[in-house]
Coordinates of C-alpha atoms in Angstrom, one line a residue:
X1 CA -5.9 -13.6 -9.3
X2 CA -7.5 -10.3 -8.4
X3 CA -7.0 -7.2 -10.6
X4 CA -5.9 -4.0 -8.9
X5 CA -6.1 -0.3 -10.0
X6 CA -4.4 2.5 -8.0
X7 CA -5.4 6.1 -8.1
X8 CA -4.9 9.3 -6.0
X9 CA -1.2 10.0 -6.6
X10 CA 0.0 13.5 -7.3
X11 CA 2.4 16.3 -6.4
X12 CA 2.3 17.9 -3.0
X13 CA 4.6 20.0 -0.9
X14 CA 6.3 18.7 2.2
X15 CA 3.9 18.4 5.1
X16 CA 0.9 17.9 2.8
X17 CA -1.4 14.9 2.6
X18 CA -2.6 12.5 -0.1
X19 CA -5.0 9.5 -0.1
X20 CA -4.3 6.7 -2.4
X21 CA -7.0 4.2 -3.5
X22 CA -6.7 0.7 -4.8
X23 CA -9.8 -0.7 -6.5
X24 CA -10.0 -4.5 -6.5
X25 CA -11.9 -6.5 -9.1
X26 CA -13.4 -8.7 -6.4
X27 CA -14.1 -8.8 -2.6
X28 CA -10.8 -9.5 -0.9
X29 CA -12.2 -10.4 2.5
X30 CA -10.9 -13.7 3.8
X31 CA -9.1 -14.3 0.5
X32 CA -6.1 -12.0 0.4
X33 CA -3.9 -9.9 2.6
X34 CA -3.1 -6.5 1.1
X35 CA -0.3 -4.1 1.0
X36 CA 1.0 -0.8 -0.2
X37 CA 4.5 -0.7 -1.6
X38 CA 6.7 2.0 -3.1
X39 CA 9.7 2.1 -5.4
X40 CA 11.9 5.2 -5.9
X41 CA 14.3 5.4 -8.9
X42 CA 17.4 3.3 -8.3
X43 CA 16.0 1.7 -5.2
X44 CA 14.3 -1.6 -4.4
X45 CA 10.6 -1.9 -3.9
X46 CA 9.7 -1.7 -0.2
X47 CA 6.6 -2.4 1.7
X48 CA 5.2 0.5 3.6
X49 CA 1.8 -0.7 5.0
X50 CA 0.0 -4.0 5.1
X51 CA -3.3 -5.3 6.3
X52 CA -4.0 -8.9 7.2
X53 CA -6.5 -11.3 5.6
X54 CA -9.8 -10.2 7.1
X55 CA -8.5 -6.7 7.8
X56 CA -8.0 -6.9 11.5
X57 CA -4.2 -6.4 11.8
X58 CA -2.1 -3.7 10.2
X59 CA 1.6 -3.2 9.9
X60 CA 3.7 -0.3 9.0
X61 CA 7.3 0.2 8.0
X62 CA 9.2 2.3 10.5
X63 CA 9.7 5.1 7.9
X64 CA 6.0 5.8 7.7
X65 CA 4.7 4.8 11.1
X66 CA 2.5 7.5 12.6
X67 CA 2.1 9.2 9.3
X68 CA 0.4 6.7 7.0
X69 CA -2.8 4.7 7.6
X70 CA -3.9 1.7 5.6
X71 CA -7.6 0.8 5.6
X72 CA -10.3 -0.9 3.6
X73 CA -13.9 -0.1 2.8
X74 CA -16.6 -2.3 4.4
X75 CA -17.1 -4.1 1.1
X76 CA -13.4 -5.0 1.1
X77 CA -13.1 -4.0 -2.5
X78 CA -11.2 -0.7 -2.1
X79 CA -7.9 -0.4 -0.2
X80 CA -6.7 3.0 1.0
X81 CA -3.5 4.6 2.1
X82 CA -3.9 7.9 3.9
X83 CA -0.5 9.7 3.8
X84 CA 0.0 12.7 6.1
X85 CA 3.0 14.8 6.9
X86 CA 4.6 13.8 3.6
X87 CA 8.3 14.2 3.2
X88 CA 10.5 14.5 0.0
X89 CA 11.8 11.0 0.8
X90 CA 8.3 9.7 0.3
X91 CA 8.6 10.4 -3.4
X92 CA 8.1 7.2 -5.3
X93 CA 5.8 5.1 -7.4
X94 CA 3.3 3.5 -5.1
X95 CA 1.7 0.1 -5.8
X96 CA -0.9 -1.9 -4.1
X97 CA -0.7 -5.7 -4.1
X98 CA -2.6 -8.7 -2.9
X99 CA -1.4 -12.1 -1.6
X100 CA -3.7 -15.0 -1.6
X101 CA -4.4 -17.0 1.5
X102 CA -4.2 -16.2 5.2
X103 CA -1.4 -13.8 6.0
X104 CA -0.6 -10.9 8.3
X105 CA 0.2 -7.3 7.4
X106 CA 3.9 -7.8 8.0
X107 CA 4.0 -10.0 5.0
X108 CA 4.9 -6.8 3.1
X109 CA 8.4 -7.4 4.3
X110 CA 8.5 -10.0 1.5
X111 CA 7.2 -8.2 -1.6
X112 CA 8.0 -11.2 -3.9
X113 CA 5.3 -13.2 -2.0
X114 CA 2.6 -11.0 -3.4
X115 CA 1.1 -12.3 -6.7
X116 CA -1.2 -9.5 -7.8
X117 CA 0.0 -6.0 -8.5
X118 CA -1.5 -2.8 -9.7
X119 CA 0.1 -0.5 -12.3
X120 CA 1.2 2.1 -9.7
X121 CA 0.5 5.7 -9.0
X122 CA 3.2 8.4 -8.7
X123 CA 3.7 10.4 -5.6
X124 CA 6.0 13.4 -5.7
X125 CA 6.8 15.5 -2.6
X126 CA 8.6 18.7 -3.0
X127 CA 10.5 20.5 -0.3

């Protein structure tokens, strides 16, 4: 399995931006599809953005489409989530995760299929 470490969370006002990073312990290219998930208190974990094995195809939950962008560095070691136009409802703990094998970004619709998870980074958006 690959080890993942998130960073970049924090507190911002509504309308602000944050960029989350997820450092992987190994090159994920051709081995894993990757995703960003979030979980707010009392709610289920939900996928917000995913990227396919190889990085060519991205997928976004409707709630973040047009505001969030998932990307990887060229070395396929760091995963990013650029979050713009943040809303109070984006407040949650954010996790990155990896799923081994060939899979598409929309695999984030099934969080339990991801086998490697980071420890999470908190994002708080105030109104």
